[in-house]
């Protein structure tokens, strides 16, 4: 099979296995998703979802975050880890949104990358989930599973993003990445792969190689 055929097979298999492809972060508007995703760096989505209700009750708009101090924001997010850096970034995000984007979250990766602490993973997530644009969210699950499938042999997330954009149908790419997260947590984990239970073992390079070596 070609890489494109493997990618299409993976899209279809995961769609059947996980029909509800949703982000596991809780949010109600673009700003909340942007902030929640920044908080999720080196932290679980479950922990972020515990922290954000009180944070978003206190800070409802970009203007609210812009007027805050990092110390005030830090009180709400201490349990997320790296809270000092994250609180500075969040205040900075609020300020730049007000200064350059009228207090609204921009809808392009290029503009989102201007915001403090926002990388390509977050920018893609916002563009895909909020604005419905083709997006490839390259997190640890995406990197691990797509490499095991044989879609690439890369380490750099940006290079992986562009490689996958060439292989995935644009209208499927965002949900595909959400499904990779679900599959990476349940089946194709980093340490103990459940290859016998995997819906993709029929075309997975990692599975085929292990079968040959067993």
Tab-separated table of C-alpha atoms in Angstrom:
chain	number	residue	atom	x	y	z
A	1	UNK	CA	0.000	0.000	0.000
A	2	UNK	CA	1.115	3.553	-0.660
A	3	UNK	CA	1.291	6.063	2.178
A	4	UNK	CA	-1.818	7.769	0.836
A	5	UNK	CA	-3.708	4.464	0.806
A	6	UNK	CA	-2.610	3.750	4.367
A	7	UNK	CA	-3.721	7.228	5.433
A	8	UNK	CA	-7.162	6.785	3.855
A	9	UNK	CA	-7.513	3.354	5.442
A	10	UNK	CA	-6.599	4.848	8.819
A	11	UNK	CA	-9.145	7.640	8.402
A	12	UNK	CA	-11.914	5.128	7.666
A	13	UNK	CA	-10.939	2.671	10.393
A	14	UNK	CA	-10.767	5.323	13.088
A	15	UNK	CA	-14.025	6.893	11.921
A	16	UNK	CA	-15.784	3.564	12.514
A	17	UNK	CA	-14.032	2.989	15.838
A	18	UNK	CA	-14.554	6.524	17.203
A	19	UNK	CA	-17.546	8.094	15.438
A	20	UNK	CA	-17.620	11.037	17.835
A	21	UNK	CA	-14.416	12.919	17.127
A	22	UNK	CA	-14.346	15.711	19.670
A	23	UNK	CA	-11.769	17.758	21.510
A	24	UNK	CA	-11.521	16.605	25.122
A	25	UNK	CA	-11.018	20.152	26.391
A	26	UNK	CA	-14.156	21.892	27.668
A	27	UNK	CA	-14.878	25.320	26.162
A	28	UNK	CA	-17.739	27.494	24.939
A	29	UNK	CA	-16.006	30.049	22.708
A	30	UNK	CA	-12.780	30.548	20.708
A	31	UNK	CA	-10.983	32.391	23.507
A	32	UNK	CA	-11.675	29.617	25.985
A	33	UNK	CA	-10.315	26.950	23.626
A	34	UNK	CA	-7.217	29.055	22.969
A	35	UNK	CA	-6.519	29.504	26.696
A	36	UNK	CA	-7.388	25.912	27.600
A	37	UNK	CA	-5.032	24.568	24.945
A	38	UNK	CA	-2.213	26.755	26.251
A	39	UNK	CA	-2.848	25.368	29.720
A	40	UNK	CA	-2.793	21.791	28.403
A	41	UNK	CA	0.923	21.916	27.580
A	42	UNK	CA	2.573	19.251	29.756
A	43	UNK	CA	-0.728	18.803	31.574
A	44	UNK	CA	-3.715	16.510	31.079
A	45	UNK	CA	-6.926	17.745	29.517
A	46	UNK	CA	-8.770	16.375	32.545
A	47	UNK	CA	-6.769	18.618	34.888
A	48	UNK	CA	-7.301	21.633	32.620
A	49	UNK	CA	-11.052	21.001	32.642
A	50	UNK	CA	-11.003	21.118	36.445
A	51	UNK	CA	-9.177	24.449	36.474
A	52	UNK	CA	-10.886	26.389	33.688
A	53	UNK	CA	-14.446	26.846	35.065
A	54	UNK	CA	-13.263	29.198	37.824
A	55	UNK	CA	-10.732	30.850	35.498
A	56	UNK	CA	-13.336	31.563	32.820
A	57	UNK	CA	-15.861	32.745	35.388
A	58	UNK	CA	-13.383	35.396	36.514
A	59	UNK	CA	-11.962	36.261	33.070
A	60	UNK	CA	-14.616	36.243	30.359
A	61	UNK	CA	-13.033	38.311	27.578
A	62	UNK	CA	-9.657	39.134	26.072
A	63	UNK	CA	-9.983	42.520	27.766
A	64	UNK	CA	-10.354	40.814	31.144
A	65	UNK	CA	-7.156	38.830	30.631
A	66	UNK	CA	-5.335	41.893	29.304
A	67	UNK	CA	-6.206	43.867	32.435
A	68	UNK	CA	-5.045	41.096	34.775
A	69	UNK	CA	-1.621	40.466	36.245
A	70	UNK	CA	0.211	37.171	35.774
A	71	UNK	CA	0.101	36.738	39.545
A	72	UNK	CA	-3.696	36.933	39.582
A	73	UNK	CA	-4.063	34.455	36.728
A	74	UNK	CA	-1.527	32.145	38.365
A	75	UNK	CA	-3.792	31.668	41.386
A	76	UNK	CA	-6.299	29.877	39.174
A	77	UNK	CA	-3.915	27.655	37.227
A	78	UNK	CA	-1.258	26.516	39.712
A	79	UNK	CA	-2.205	22.861	39.452
A	80	UNK	CA	-1.623	22.848	35.663
A	81	UNK	CA	2.160	22.985	35.924
A	82	UNK	CA	4.487	25.644	34.512
A	83	UNK	CA	1.909	28.070	35.840
A	84	UNK	CA	4.230	31.074	36.008
A	85	UNK	CA	5.086	30.882	32.319
A	86	UNK	CA	1.514	30.059	31.335
A	87	UNK	CA	0.056	32.945	33.356
A	88	UNK	CA	2.420	35.414	31.661
A	89	UNK	CA	1.487	34.026	28.257
A	90	UNK	CA	-2.238	34.203	28.990
A	91	UNK	CA	-2.053	37.861	30.006
A	92	UNK	CA	0.094	38.506	26.932
A	93	UNK	CA	-2.448	36.743	24.732
A	94	UNK	CA	-5.195	38.981	26.093
A	95	UNK	CA	-3.166	42.108	25.453
A	96	UNK	CA	-2.171	41.197	21.908
A	97	UNK	CA	-5.715	40.141	21.020
A	98	UNK	CA	-6.911	43.575	22.138
A	99	UNK	CA	-4.084	45.483	20.471
A	100	UNK	CA	-4.044	43.741	17.088
A	101	UNK	CA	-7.258	41.767	16.652
A	102	UNK	CA	-10.020	43.820	18.256
A	103	UNK	CA	-10.273	41.408	21.174
A	104	UNK	CA	-11.224	38.506	18.893
A	105	UNK	CA	-9.352	35.265	18.236
A	106	UNK	CA	-7.902	35.342	14.689
A	107	UNK	CA	-8.734	32.568	12.235
A	108	UNK	CA	-5.386	31.873	10.556
A	109	UNK	CA	-2.390	29.889	11.737
A	110	UNK	CA	-0.053	32.743	10.830
A	111	UNK	CA	-1.910	35.227	13.016
A	112	UNK	CA	-2.392	32.793	15.894
A	113	UNK	CA	1.346	32.111	15.960
A	114	UNK	CA	1.929	35.769	16.852
A	115	UNK	CA	0.324	35.180	20.247
A	116	UNK	CA	2.591	34.433	23.242
A	117	UNK	CA	3.045	30.734	23.917
A	118	UNK	CA	0.955	29.627	20.934
A	119	UNK	CA	2.581	27.088	18.641
A	120	UNK	CA	1.433	25.281	15.544
A	121	UNK	CA	-0.393	22.546	17.482
A	122	UNK	CA	-2.664	25.041	19.248
A	123	UNK	CA	-3.060	27.177	16.128
A	124	UNK	CA	-4.172	24.147	14.110
A	125	UNK	CA	-6.593	23.061	16.824
A	126	UNK	CA	-8.257	26.475	16.947
A	127	UNK	CA	-8.424	26.782	13.154
A	128	UNK	CA	-9.933	23.317	12.846
A	129	UNK	CA	-12.343	23.189	15.773
A	130	UNK	CA	-13.483	26.807	15.802
A	131	UNK	CA	-13.232	27.947	12.214
A	132	UNK	CA	-13.716	24.639	10.393
A	133	UNK	CA	-10.513	24.897	8.400
A	134	UNK	CA	-8.365	21.911	7.377
A	135	UNK	CA	-6.006	21.313	10.281
A	136	UNK	CA	-3.423	18.788	11.413
A	137	UNK	CA	-2.876	18.819	15.172
A	138	UNK	CA	0.494	17.159	15.743
A	139	UNK	CA	0.654	16.029	19.363
A	140	UNK	CA	2.468	13.061	20.904
A	141	UNK	CA	-0.303	10.641	19.907
A	142	UNK	CA	-0.289	11.847	16.322
A	143	UNK	CA	3.488	11.613	16.062
A	144	UNK	CA	3.628	8.127	17.555
A	145	UNK	CA	0.735	6.509	15.725
A	146	UNK	CA	1.337	7.969	12.271
A	147	UNK	CA	4.982	6.926	12.482
A	148	UNK	CA	4.009	3.399	13.507
A	149	UNK	CA	1.578	3.226	10.609
A	150	UNK	CA	4.455	4.052	8.263
A	151	UNK	CA	3.193	7.453	7.125
A	152	UNK	CA	6.519	9.131	7.894
A	153	UNK	CA	9.843	8.682	9.649
A	154	UNK	CA	10.138	12.190	11.045
A	155	UNK	CA	10.614	13.800	14.451
A	156	UNK	CA	9.967	17.484	13.775
A	157	UNK	CA	6.267	18.285	14.392
A	158	UNK	CA	6.107	20.931	11.672
A	159	UNK	CA	7.532	18.546	9.079
A	160	UNK	CA	5.082	15.871	10.229
A	161	UNK	CA	2.191	18.339	9.900
A	162	UNK	CA	3.065	19.137	6.305
A	163	UNK	CA	3.703	15.491	5.450
A	164	UNK	CA	0.262	14.531	6.764
A	165	UNK	CA	-1.402	17.414	4.934
A	166	UNK	CA	-0.188	15.805	1.715
A	167	UNK	CA	-1.698	12.433	2.664
A	168	UNK	CA	-4.988	13.214	4.425
A	169	UNK	CA	-8.221	14.470	2.867
A	170	UNK	CA	-8.443	18.099	4.083
A	171	UNK	CA	-12.019	17.682	5.276
A	172	UNK	CA	-11.006	14.692	7.430
A	173	UNK	CA	-7.681	15.814	8.859
A	174	UNK	CA	-8.906	17.634	11.982
A	175	UNK	CA	-11.219	14.858	13.147
A	176	UNK	CA	-8.574	12.286	12.261
A	177	UNK	CA	-6.223	13.928	14.753
A	178	UNK	CA	-8.894	13.930	17.471
A	179	UNK	CA	-9.429	10.229	16.865
A	180	UNK	CA	-5.696	9.582	17.104
A	181	UNK	CA	-5.776	11.010	20.633
A	182	UNK	CA	-8.595	8.662	21.625
A	183	UNK	CA	-6.849	5.693	20.007
A	184	UNK	CA	-3.501	6.617	21.518
A	185	UNK	CA	-4.974	6.629	24.995
A	186	UNK	CA	-7.006	3.445	24.620
A	187	UNK	CA	-5.022	1.144	22.307
A	188	UNK	CA	-1.831	2.431	20.701
A	189	UNK	CA	-0.167	3.680	23.863
A	190	UNK	CA	3.469	4.642	24.147
A	191	UNK	CA	4.517	1.696	26.307
A	192	UNK	CA	2.012	-1.141	25.965
A	193	UNK	CA	0.466	-1.366	22.515
A	194	UNK	CA	-2.656	-3.516	22.211
A	195	UNK	CA	-1.982	-4.420	18.607
A	196	UNK	CA	-4.327	-7.400	18.654
A	197	UNK	CA	-7.228	-5.072	19.463
A	198	UNK	CA	-6.258	-2.362	16.966
A	199	UNK	CA	-8.618	-1.479	14.150
A	200	UNK	CA	-5.607	-0.599	11.988
A	201	UNK	CA	-3.434	-3.697	12.409
A	202	UNK	CA	-4.306	-4.862	8.902
A	203	UNK	CA	-2.195	-2.111	7.349
A	204	UNK	CA	0.108	-0.982	10.172
A	205	UNK	CA	3.834	-1.197	9.546
A	206	UNK	CA	4.635	-1.475	13.245
A	207	UNK	CA	2.279	-4.434	13.660
A	208	UNK	CA	3.603	-6.175	10.547
A	209	UNK	CA	7.201	-5.772	11.684
A	210	UNK	CA	6.453	-7.149	15.152
A	211	UNK	CA	4.626	-10.086	13.645
A	212	UNK	CA	7.658	-10.937	11.525
A	213	UNK	CA	9.996	-10.685	14.506
A	214	UNK	CA	7.825	-12.707	16.878
